[in-house]
Every structure is written in C-alpha cells, then in structure tokens.
PDB file of C-alpha atoms and ligand atoms in Angstrom:
ATOM      1  CA  UNK A   1      26.241 -17.441  11.209  1.00 61.00           C
ATOM      2  CA  UNK A   2      23.519 -15.615   9.306  1.00 81.00           C
ATOM      3  CA  UNK A   3      23.862 -12.234   7.655  1.00 94.00           C
ATOM      4  CA  UNK A   4      22.358  -8.902   8.628  1.00 97.00           C
ATOM      5  CA  UNK A   5      21.440  -6.697   5.718  1.00 97.00           C
ATOM      6  CA  UNK A   6      19.522  -3.529   4.922  1.00 98.00           C
ATOM      7  CA  UNK A   7      18.049  -2.979   1.472  1.00 98.00           C
ATOM      8  CA  UNK A   8      17.223   0.656   0.751  1.00 97.00           C
ATOM      9  CA  UNK A   9      15.908   2.567  -2.216  1.00 97.00           C
ATOM     10  CA  UNK A  10      12.973   4.645  -3.451  1.00 97.00           C
ATOM     11  CA  UNK A  11       9.401   3.307  -3.679  1.00 95.00           C
ATOM     12  CA  UNK A  12       9.028   0.978  -6.647  1.00 94.00           C
ATOM     13  CA  UNK A  13      12.712   0.202  -7.065  1.00 96.00           C
ATOM     14  CA  UNK A  14      12.167  -3.473  -6.261  1.00 94.00           C
ATOM     15  CA  UNK A  15      13.224  -3.711  -2.613  1.00 95.00           C
ATOM     16  CA  UNK A  16      10.441  -6.157  -1.800  1.00 94.00           C
ATOM     17  CA  UNK A  17      11.117  -8.458  -4.757  1.00 93.00           C
ATOM     18  CA  UNK A  18      14.885  -8.430  -4.278  1.00 97.00           C
ATOM     19  CA  UNK A  19      14.587  -8.569  -0.501  1.00 97.00           C
ATOM     20  CA  UNK A  20      12.521 -11.739  -0.841  1.00 95.00           C
ATOM     21  CA  UNK A  21      15.071 -13.339  -3.195  1.00 95.00           C
ATOM     22  CA  UNK A  22      18.038 -12.452  -0.972  1.00 96.00           C
ATOM     23  CA  UNK A  23      16.299 -13.530   2.230  1.00 96.00           C
ATOM     24  CA  UNK A  24      15.509 -16.880   0.669  1.00 95.00           C
ATOM     25  CA  UNK A  25      19.065 -17.268  -0.617  1.00 94.00           C
ATOM     26  CA  UNK A  26      20.574 -16.645   2.840  1.00 95.00           C
ATOM     27  CA  UNK A  27      17.845 -18.378   4.858  1.00 95.00           C
ATOM     28  CA  UNK A  28      17.025 -15.253   6.838  1.00 96.00           C
ATOM     29  CA  UNK A  29      13.680 -13.494   7.408  1.00 97.00           C
ATOM     30  CA  UNK A  30      12.803 -10.364   5.422  1.00 97.00           C
ATOM     31  CA  UNK A  31      11.574  -7.811   7.931  1.00 98.00           C
ATOM     32  CA  UNK A  32       9.449  -5.361   5.946  1.00 97.00           C
ATOM     33  CA  UNK A  33       7.845  -2.568   7.950  1.00 98.00           C
ATOM     34  CA  UNK A  34       5.531  -1.916   4.960  1.00 96.00           C
ATOM     35  CA  UNK A  35       4.277  -5.524   5.099  1.00 95.00           C
ATOM     36  CA  UNK A  36       3.876  -5.346   8.876  1.00 97.00           C
ATOM     37  CA  UNK A  37       1.832  -2.157   8.526  1.00 97.00           C
ATOM     38  CA  UNK A  38      -0.342  -3.660   5.760  1.00 95.00           C
ATOM     39  CA  UNK A  39      -0.978  -6.728   7.952  1.00 96.00           C
ATOM     40  CA  UNK A  40      -2.077  -4.448  10.817  1.00 97.00           C
ATOM     41  CA  UNK A  41      -4.352  -2.471   8.456  1.00 96.00           C
ATOM     42  CA  UNK A  42      -5.941  -5.634   7.128  1.00 93.00           C
ATOM     43  CA  UNK A  43      -6.452  -7.105  10.592  1.00 96.00           C
ATOM     44  CA  UNK A  44      -7.897  -3.777  11.829  1.00 96.00           C
ATOM     45  CA  UNK A  45      -5.713  -3.729  14.960  1.00 97.00           C
ATOM     46  CA  UNK A  46      -5.313  -0.579  17.135  1.00 97.00           C
ATOM     47  CA  UNK A  47      -1.935  -0.025  15.519  1.00 96.00           C
ATOM     48  CA  UNK A  48      -3.550  -0.352  12.081  1.00 97.00           C
ATOM     49  CA  UNK A  49      -6.159   2.273  12.957  1.00 97.00           C
ATOM     50  CA  UNK A  50      -3.471   4.595  14.262  1.00 96.00           C
ATOM     51  CA  UNK A  51      -1.339   4.501  11.097  1.00 97.00           C
ATOM     52  CA  UNK A  52      -4.059   4.335   8.412  1.00 97.00           C
ATOM     53  CA  UNK A  53      -4.164   8.055   7.668  1.00 97.00           C
ATOM     54  CA  UNK A  54      -0.388   8.279   7.184  1.00 97.00           C
ATOM     55  CA  UNK A  55      -0.279   5.160   5.014  1.00 96.00           C
ATOM     56  CA  UNK A  56      -3.154   6.174   2.748  1.00 94.00           C
ATOM     57  CA  UNK A  57      -1.580   9.607   2.165  1.00 94.00           C
ATOM     58  CA  UNK A  58       1.817   8.097   1.373  1.00 94.00           C
ATOM     59  CA  UNK A  59       3.336   9.753   4.456  1.00 96.00           C
ATOM     60  CA  UNK A  60       5.668   8.023   6.869  1.00 97.00           C
ATOM     61  CA  UNK A  61       4.085   6.546   9.976  1.00 98.00           C
ATOM     62  CA  UNK A  62       5.613   7.808  13.277  1.00 98.00           C
ATOM     63  CA  UNK A  63       9.163   6.630  13.984  1.00 98.00           C
ATOM     64  CA  UNK A  64       8.276   5.072  17.331  1.00 97.00           C
ATOM     65  CA  UNK A  65       5.673   2.817  15.673  1.00 98.00           C
ATOM     66  CA  UNK A  66       8.137   1.222  13.227  1.00 98.00           C
ATOM     67  CA  UNK A  67      10.903   1.095  15.828  1.00 98.00           C
ATOM     68  CA  UNK A  68       8.499  -0.836  18.069  1.00 97.00           C
ATOM     69  CA  UNK A  69       7.683  -3.266  15.236  1.00 98.00           C
ATOM     70  CA  UNK A  70      11.365  -3.871  14.467  1.00 98.00           C
ATOM     71  CA  UNK A  71      12.335  -4.231  18.108  1.00 97.00           C
ATOM     72  CA  UNK A  72       9.606  -6.858  18.539  1.00 96.00           C
ATOM     73  CA  UNK A  73      10.781  -8.702  15.425  1.00 97.00           C
ATOM     74  CA  UNK A  74      14.398  -8.696  16.672  1.00 96.00           C
ATOM     75  CA  UNK A  75      13.275 -10.363  19.874  1.00 94.00           C
ATOM     76  CA  UNK A  76      11.398 -13.124  18.070  1.00 91.00           C
ATOM     77  CA  UNK A  77      13.070 -16.477  17.325  1.00 91.00           C
ATOM     78  CA  UNK A  78      13.021 -15.949  13.549  1.00 91.00           C
ATOM     79  CA  UNK A  79      15.580 -13.145  13.460  1.00 93.00           C
ATOM     80  CA  UNK A  80      18.043 -14.707  15.925  1.00 90.00           C
ATOM     81  CA  UNK A  81      20.563 -15.680  13.231  1.00 90.00           C
ATOM     82  CA  UNK A  82      20.214 -12.781  10.821  1.00 96.00           C
ATOM     83  CA  UNK A  83      17.692 -10.700   8.909  1.00 98.00           C
ATOM     84  CA  UNK A  84      17.152  -8.438   5.951  1.00 98.00           C
ATOM     85  CA  UNK A  85      15.536  -5.080   6.671  1.00 98.00           C
ATOM     86  CA  UNK A  86      13.322  -3.831   3.838  1.00 98.00           C
ATOM     87  CA  UNK A  87      11.788  -0.353   4.025  1.00 97.00           C
ATOM     88  CA  UNK A  88      13.405   0.375   7.367  1.00 98.00           C
ATOM     89  CA  UNK A  89      15.084   2.629   8.422  1.00 98.00           C
ATOM     90  CA  UNK A  90      13.533   5.523   6.502  1.00 98.00           C
ATOM     91  CA  UNK A  91      14.556   8.517   8.614  1.00 98.00           C
ATOM     92  CA  UNK A  92      17.719   9.494  10.464  1.00 97.00           C
ATOM     93  CA  UNK A  93      15.837   9.048  13.764  1.00 98.00           C
ATOM     94  CA  UNK A  94      14.966   5.463  12.731  1.00 98.00           C
ATOM     95  CA  UNK A  95      18.600   4.776  11.781  1.00 98.00           C
ATOM     96  CA  UNK A  96      19.752   6.085  15.172  1.00 98.00           C
ATOM     97  CA  UNK A  97      17.090   3.937  16.864  1.00 98.00           C
ATOM     98  CA  UNK A  98      18.233   0.914  14.883  1.00 98.00           C
ATOM     99  CA  UNK A  99      21.855   1.520  15.910  1.00 98.00           C
ATOM    100  CA  UNK A 100      20.739   1.474  19.551  1.00 98.00           C
ATOM    101  CA  UNK A 101      18.756  -1.744  19.090  1.00 97.00           C
ATOM    102  CA  UNK A 102      21.778  -3.412  17.463  1.00 97.00           C
ATOM    103  CA  UNK A 103      24.248  -2.189  20.092  1.00 96.00           C
ATOM    104  CA  UNK A 104      21.970  -3.399  22.881  1.00 96.00           C
ATOM    105  CA  UNK A 105      22.042  -6.867  21.303  1.00 94.00           C
ATOM    106  CA  UNK A 106      25.779  -6.803  20.595  1.00 95.00           C
ATOM    107  CA  UNK A 107      25.308  -7.222  16.834  1.00 94.00           C
ATOM    108  CA  UNK A 108      26.243  -5.251  13.721  1.00 95.00           C
ATOM    109  CA  UNK A 109      25.297  -4.949  10.048  1.00 97.00           C
ATOM    110  CA  UNK A 110      27.098  -6.842   7.272  1.00 96.00           C
ATOM    111  CA  UNK A 111      25.974  -4.615   4.395  1.00 96.00           C
ATOM    112  CA  UNK A 112      23.654  -1.749   3.484  1.00 97.00           C
ATOM    113  CA  UNK A 113      22.485  -2.079  -0.107  1.00 97.00           C
ATOM    114  CA  UNK A 114      21.041   0.827  -2.055  1.00 97.00           C
ATOM    115  CA  UNK A 115      18.994  -0.074  -5.136  1.00 98.00           C
ATOM    116  CA  UNK A 116      18.757   2.673  -7.748  1.00 97.00           C
ATOM    117  CA  UNK A 117      16.518   3.455 -10.737  1.00 97.00           C
ATOM    118  CA  UNK A 118      15.428   6.644 -12.556  1.00 95.00           C
ATOM    119  CA  UNK A 119      12.219   8.318 -11.335  1.00 93.00           C
ATOM    120  CA  UNK A 120      10.314   7.676 -14.578  1.00 91.00           C
ATOM    121  CA  UNK A 121      10.891   3.925 -14.216  1.00 93.00           C
ATOM    122  CA  UNK A 122       9.743   4.028 -10.567  1.00 95.00           C
ATOM    123  CA  UNK A 123       6.441   5.692 -11.477  1.00 92.00           C
ATOM    124  CA  UNK A 124       5.933   3.191 -14.301  1.00 92.00           C
ATOM    125  CA  UNK A 125       6.572   0.226 -12.004  1.00 93.00           C
ATOM    126  CA  UNK A 126       4.388   1.478  -9.159  1.00 94.00           C
ATOM    127  CA  UNK A 127       1.412   2.562 -11.244  1.00 92.00           C
ATOM    128  CA  UNK A 128       1.275  -0.845 -12.945  1.00 93.00           C
ATOM    129  CA  UNK A 129       1.905  -2.889  -9.805  1.00 94.00           C
ATOM    130  CA  UNK A 130      -0.847  -5.327  -8.819  1.00 95.00           C
ATOM    131  CA  UNK A 131      -1.014  -7.557  -5.757  1.00 95.00           C
ATOM    132  CA  UNK A 132      -3.031 -10.685  -5.107  1.00 95.00           C
ATOM    133  CA  UNK A 133      -5.549 -10.310  -2.297  1.00 89.00           C
ATOM    134  CA  UNK A 134      -5.311 -14.002  -1.452  1.00 94.00           C
ATOM    135  CA  UNK A 135      -1.722 -15.236  -1.899  1.00 95.00           C
ATOM    136  CA  UNK A 136       0.210 -11.954  -1.794  1.00 91.00           C
ATOM    137  CA  UNK A 137       1.811 -12.336  -5.239  1.00 93.00           C
ATOM    138  CA  UNK A 138       3.200  -9.035  -6.523  1.00 92.00           C
ATOM    139  CA  UNK A 139       3.078  -8.586 -10.298  1.00 93.00           C
ATOM    140  CA  UNK A 140       2.708  -5.924 -12.994  1.00 93.00           C
ATOM    141  CA  UNK A 141       0.097  -5.167 -15.660  1.00 94.00           C
ATOM    142  CA  UNK A 142       2.962  -5.436 -18.163  1.00 91.00           C
ATOM    143  CA  UNK A 143       3.140  -9.154 -17.319  1.00 91.00           C
ATOM    144  CA  UNK A 144      -0.477 -10.088 -16.663  1.00 92.00           C
ATOM    145  CA  UNK A 145      -2.523  -7.431 -18.455  1.00 89.00           C
ATOM    146  CA  UNK A 146      -5.206  -5.354 -16.780  1.00 85.00           C
ATOM    147  CA  UNK A 147      -8.131  -6.923 -14.879  1.00 80.00           C
ATOM    148  CA  UNK A 148      -6.889 -10.503 -15.046  1.00 87.00           C
ATOM    149  CA  UNK A 149      -6.900 -12.977 -12.146  1.00 94.00           C
ATOM    150  CA  UNK A 150      -3.771 -13.934 -10.155  1.00 96.00           C
ATOM    151  CA  UNK A 151      -1.608 -16.269 -12.275  1.00 95.00           C
ATOM    152  CA  UNK A 152      -0.575 -18.169  -9.115  1.00 95.00           C
ATOM    153  CA  UNK A 153      -3.918 -18.818  -7.399  1.00 97.00           C
ATOM    154  CA  UNK A 154      -6.716 -17.349  -9.543  1.00 96.00           C
ATOM    155  CA  UNK A 155      -7.943 -14.807  -6.951  1.00 96.00           C
ATOM    156  CA  UNK A 156      -8.369 -11.096  -7.759  1.00 94.00           C
ATOM    157  CA  UNK A 157      -5.426  -8.808  -8.359  1.00 95.00           C
ATOM    158  CA  UNK A 158      -5.807  -5.346  -6.849  1.00 94.00           C
ATOM    159  CA  UNK A 159      -3.880  -2.081  -6.735  1.00 94.00           C
ATOM    160  CA  UNK A 160      -2.321  -1.271  -3.358  1.00 92.00           C
ATOM    161  CA  UNK A 161      -4.220   1.668  -1.804  1.00 90.00           C
ATOM    162  CA  UNK A 162      -1.009   3.737  -1.682  1.00 92.00           C
ATOM    163  CA  UNK A 163      -0.098   3.006  -5.321  1.00 94.00           C
ATOM    164  CA  UNK A 164      -2.568   5.544  -6.759  1.00 90.00           C
ATOM    165  CA  UNK A 165      -0.907   8.265  -8.851  1.00 85.00           C
ATOM    166  CA  UNK A 166      -1.456  11.161  -6.421  1.00 84.00           C
ATOM    167  CA  UNK A 167      -0.102   9.157  -3.460  1.00 91.00           C
ATOM    168  CA  UNK A 168       2.884   7.905  -5.455  1.00 91.00           C
ATOM    169  CA  UNK A 169       4.069  11.455  -6.104  1.00 91.00           C
ATOM    170  CA  UNK A 170       3.954  12.165  -2.372  1.00 93.00           C
ATOM    171  CA  UNK A 171       5.811   8.929  -1.515  1.00 94.00           C
ATOM    172  CA  UNK A 172       8.583   9.869  -3.937  1.00 95.00           C
ATOM    173  CA  UNK A 173       8.993  13.334  -2.448  1.00 95.00           C
ATOM    174  CA  UNK A 174       8.877  11.931   1.090  1.00 96.00           C
ATOM    175  CA  UNK A 175      11.646   9.554   0.017  1.00 97.00           C
ATOM    176  CA  UNK A 176      13.797  12.370  -1.387  1.00 97.00           C
ATOM    177  CA  UNK A 177      13.333  14.551   1.682  1.00 97.00           C
ATOM    178  CA  UNK A 178      13.408  12.094   4.561  1.00 97.00           C
ATOM    179  CA  UNK A 179      15.076   8.873   3.409  1.00 97.00           C
ATOM    180  CA  UNK A 180      17.691   9.918   0.859  1.00 97.00           C
ATOM    181  CA  UNK A 181      19.837  11.581   3.567  1.00 97.00           C
ATOM    182  CA  UNK A 182      20.349   8.064   4.952  1.00 98.00           C
ATOM    183  CA  UNK A 183      22.484   7.178   1.928  1.00 97.00           C
ATOM    184  CA  UNK A 184      25.185   9.600   3.141  1.00 98.00           C
ATOM    185  CA  UNK A 185      24.569   8.448   6.733  1.00 98.00           C
ATOM    186  CA  UNK A 186      25.421   4.842   5.880  1.00 98.00           C
ATOM    187  CA  UNK A 187      28.115   5.724   3.330  1.00 97.00           C
ATOM    188  CA  UNK A 188      30.086   7.341   6.143  1.00 97.00           C
ATOM    189  CA  UNK A 189      29.313   4.554   8.649  1.00 96.00           C
ATOM    190  CA  UNK A 190      31.603   1.646   9.467  1.00 94.00           C
ATOM    191  CA  UNK A 191      29.492  -0.719   7.336  1.00 95.00           C
ATOM    192  CA  UNK A 192      29.492   1.591   4.309  1.00 95.00           C
ATOM    193  CA  UNK A 193      26.907   1.759   1.533  1.00 96.00           C
ATOM    194  CA  UNK A 194      26.799  -0.421  -1.563  1.00 95.00           C
ATOM    195  CA  UNK A 195      24.886   1.049  -4.522  1.00 96.00           C
ATOM    196  CA  UNK A 196      23.422  -1.375  -7.068  1.00 97.00           C
ATOM    197  CA  UNK A 197      21.658  -0.676 -10.378  1.00 97.00           C
ATOM    198  CA  UNK A 198      17.998  -1.742 -10.057  1.00 97.00           C
ATOM    199  CA  UNK A 199      17.252  -1.783 -13.810  1.00 96.00           C
ATOM    200  CA  UNK A 200      16.683  -5.053 -15.655  1.00 94.00           C
ATOM    201  CA  UNK A 201      14.904  -8.327 -14.926  1.00 93.00           C
ATOM    202  CA  UNK A 202      14.465  -9.419 -11.287  1.00 92.00           C
ATOM    203  CA  UNK A 203      16.983 -12.235 -11.874  1.00 94.00           C
ATOM    204  CA  UNK A 204      19.569  -9.876 -13.403  1.00 96.00           C
ATOM    205  CA  UNK A 205      19.239  -7.488 -10.463  1.00 97.00           C
ATOM    206  CA  UNK A 206      19.431 -10.383  -7.967  1.00 96.00           C
ATOM    207  CA  UNK A 207      22.667 -11.654  -9.574  1.00 96.00           C
ATOM    208  CA  UNK A 208      24.101  -8.139  -9.468  1.00 96.00           C
ATOM    209  CA  UNK A 209      23.255  -7.881  -5.770  1.00 97.00           C
ATOM    210  CA  UNK A 210      24.776 -11.288  -4.968  1.00 95.00           C
ATOM    211  CA  UNK A 211      27.937 -10.462  -6.885  1.00 95.00           C
ATOM    212  CA  UNK A 212      28.257  -7.122  -5.098  1.00 93.00           C
ATOM    213  CA  UNK A 213      27.842  -8.812  -1.721  1.00 93.00           C
ATOM    214  CA  UNK A 214      30.487 -11.380  -2.578  1.00 90.00           C
ATOM    215  CA  UNK A 215      32.915  -8.688  -3.737  1.00 87.00           C
ATOM    216  CA  UNK A 216      32.273  -6.684  -0.561  1.00 77.00           C
ATOM    217  CA  UNK A 217      32.946  -9.928   1.362  1.00 73.00           C
ATOM    218  CA  UNK A 218      29.773  -9.272   3.303  1.00 68.00           C
ATOM    219  CA  UNK A 219      28.773 -12.911   2.740  1.00 71.00           C
ATOM    220  CA  UNK A 220      30.755 -16.109   2.461  1.00 61.00           C
TER     221      UNK A 220
HETATM  222  P1  ADP B   1       7.431   1.407  -0.807  1.00 91.15           P
HETATM  223  O1  ADP B   1       8.878   1.244  -0.430  1.00 91.15           O
HETATM  224  O2  ADP B   1       7.128   0.904  -2.172  1.00 91.15           O
HETATM  225  O3  ADP B   1       6.924   2.815  -0.575  1.00 91.15           O
HETATM  226  P2  ADP B   1       6.531   0.018   1.632  1.00 91.15           P
HETATM  227  O4  ADP B   1       5.634  -1.144   1.669  1.00 91.15           O
HETATM  228  O5  ADP B   1       7.932  -0.160   2.154  1.00 91.15           O
HETATM  229  O6  ADP B   1       6.532   0.494   0.104  1.00 91.15           O
HETATM  230  O7  ADP B   1       5.890   1.239   2.437  1.00 91.15           O
HETATM  231  C1  ADP B   1       4.570   1.656   2.242  1.00 91.15           C
HETATM  232  C2  ADP B   1       4.148   2.685   3.304  1.00 91.15           C
HETATM  233  O8  ADP B   1       4.253   2.106   4.621  1.00 91.15           O
HETATM  234  C3  ADP B   1       4.987   3.965   3.379  1.00 91.15           C
HETATM  235  O9  ADP B   1       4.565   4.918   2.436  1.00 91.15           O
HETATM  236  C4  ADP B   1       4.707   4.408   4.830  1.00 91.15           C
HETATM  237  O10 ADP B   1       3.420   4.970   4.968  1.00 91.15           O
HETATM  238  C5  ADP B   1       4.690   3.083   5.575  1.00 91.15           C
HETATM  239  N1  ADP B   1       6.032   2.686   6.061  1.00 91.15           N
HETATM  240  C6  ADP B   1       6.692   1.542   5.736  1.00 91.15           C
HETATM  241  N2  ADP B   1       7.890   1.488   6.340  1.00 91.15           N
HETATM  242  C7  ADP B   1       7.999   2.639   7.077  1.00 91.15           C
HETATM  243  C8  ADP B   1       9.001   3.197   7.925  1.00 91.15           C
HETATM  244  N3  ADP B   1      10.171   2.573   8.145  1.00 91.15           N
HETATM  245  N4  ADP B   1       8.765   4.391   8.511  1.00 91.15           N
HETATM  246  C9  ADP B   1       7.619   5.036   8.323  1.00 91.15           C
HETATM  247  N5  ADP B   1       6.628   4.593   7.532  1.00 91.15           N
HETATM  248  C10 ADP B   1       6.801   3.399   6.912  1.00 91.15           C
END
C-alpha cells in the first residue's frame, strides 16, 4: 500500500524540494497545484488564461480551480496507490473539499507535515531561487551564482514570475491569512499535524522528515 501525505508550509520553505525527495522515496506522485498551474500558464490553456492574474500577483487562484485539478489527478492511474500533496490545500474551503474527495473514494491521509522556517530565511530563499526553463531544475544563486547557465543541462536559469520581491511579500501575507489557519485545522483532525524544522541542507531536512514519519508510524 502506498502512503498519502500532505506537505504544508509557507512559500520558500522547501515544500517542492522535500516533496520531490519524499515522493521518490515512497514511489508516489507529487501532486503540486503550483506546478499544474505553471504548466497551464506555459501551455496557454483556457485555465492558464483564467488564473494568470492571480498567479502573477501572488494571490490564490479560485478554490474550485485547484479542487478540479486535484480531483482530476486523483482519478488518474498515477495516484491510485498514494500521493503527496504539495501546495494544496491552502484554504479551509480547499481542505473541506479535499476531505469530501477522500471520503468519496474511501481513503484517508497518513500524515500532514508542516515545514517551518523564519520569515527572513524564506525571503532569502525565494529571492535567490532560479529555475531552469528547459529541464525544470530548481536552484539558488547561492549555489550557482547570478546569470549562469543551468548546471544540469546548460539552458538558461530564470526567476519565477511570482518570485519578484513585491509579489513575495504578498504571497507571505496571503499564507499567513489564508493558509496558516489550516495548521490548527489539521492539528485537531484525526490525522494530526507533524511540524518539522525546515532549516539546514535539503538532505538534513529530508532525514528529519523521514525520521518524523517513522516515529509517527505513518510509514512502514
Ligand atoms: P509557493 O508555495 O512557493 O508559493 P507554489 O508553486 O505552490 O509556490 O504556488 C505558486 C502560486 O500558485 C500561488 O501563489 C498561487 O497563485 C497558485 N497556487 C498554487 N497552489 C494553489 C492552491 N492550492 N490554491 C490557490 N492557489 C494556488
């Protein structure tokens, strides 16, 4: 049996990086609503056009849009034996919608992980984040320097359009106002909430997450 996990936390805390590592470790897909939205923006689909203004401003896209994306992903073959949700749910309405989707499928969550880091570190990480246009590598100017090519494939590294300083501030306040209440929501749920320190190297944080999951007996 696969595992069903949620990884939560503020923008820049490392959900994507850690989500990728955990998904690989458990052989489950990482379902990232942010990645799904960026794919729709890049492909210029109707959905992409509809959500562009929210995304570029660092605001949340409408709940029904992300619930539709997740519902579709749940019905695909990939997620049949488990999944890791990254960047979803982000509002209480999304969490309620998710609970309905899970109940309808007769499944539950094994763990809800909350990654934590101080705000100053988040801003530092986001403002220096660079992504490869071609292979999708996510890196940081601290590692590769400014204006260098992708160390994996040699294509250009760019800044995500919502990683600009003015948008980052809005994303952080949107997180505090709309997503942070979900920590209490899950803490008082049957699954509970597991908080993990997001500071340190990606490997150190991954080991911390794995250890926490083992201790919580969420995974075998
Ligand atoms: P981060 O967690 O670093 O902010 P994401 O890639 O998860 O990055 O999200 C980027 C943007 O995509 C958000 O600012 C928002 O506009 C949109 N988005 C992603 N997931 C959701 C969601 N569950 N609900 C609403 N909007 C979302």
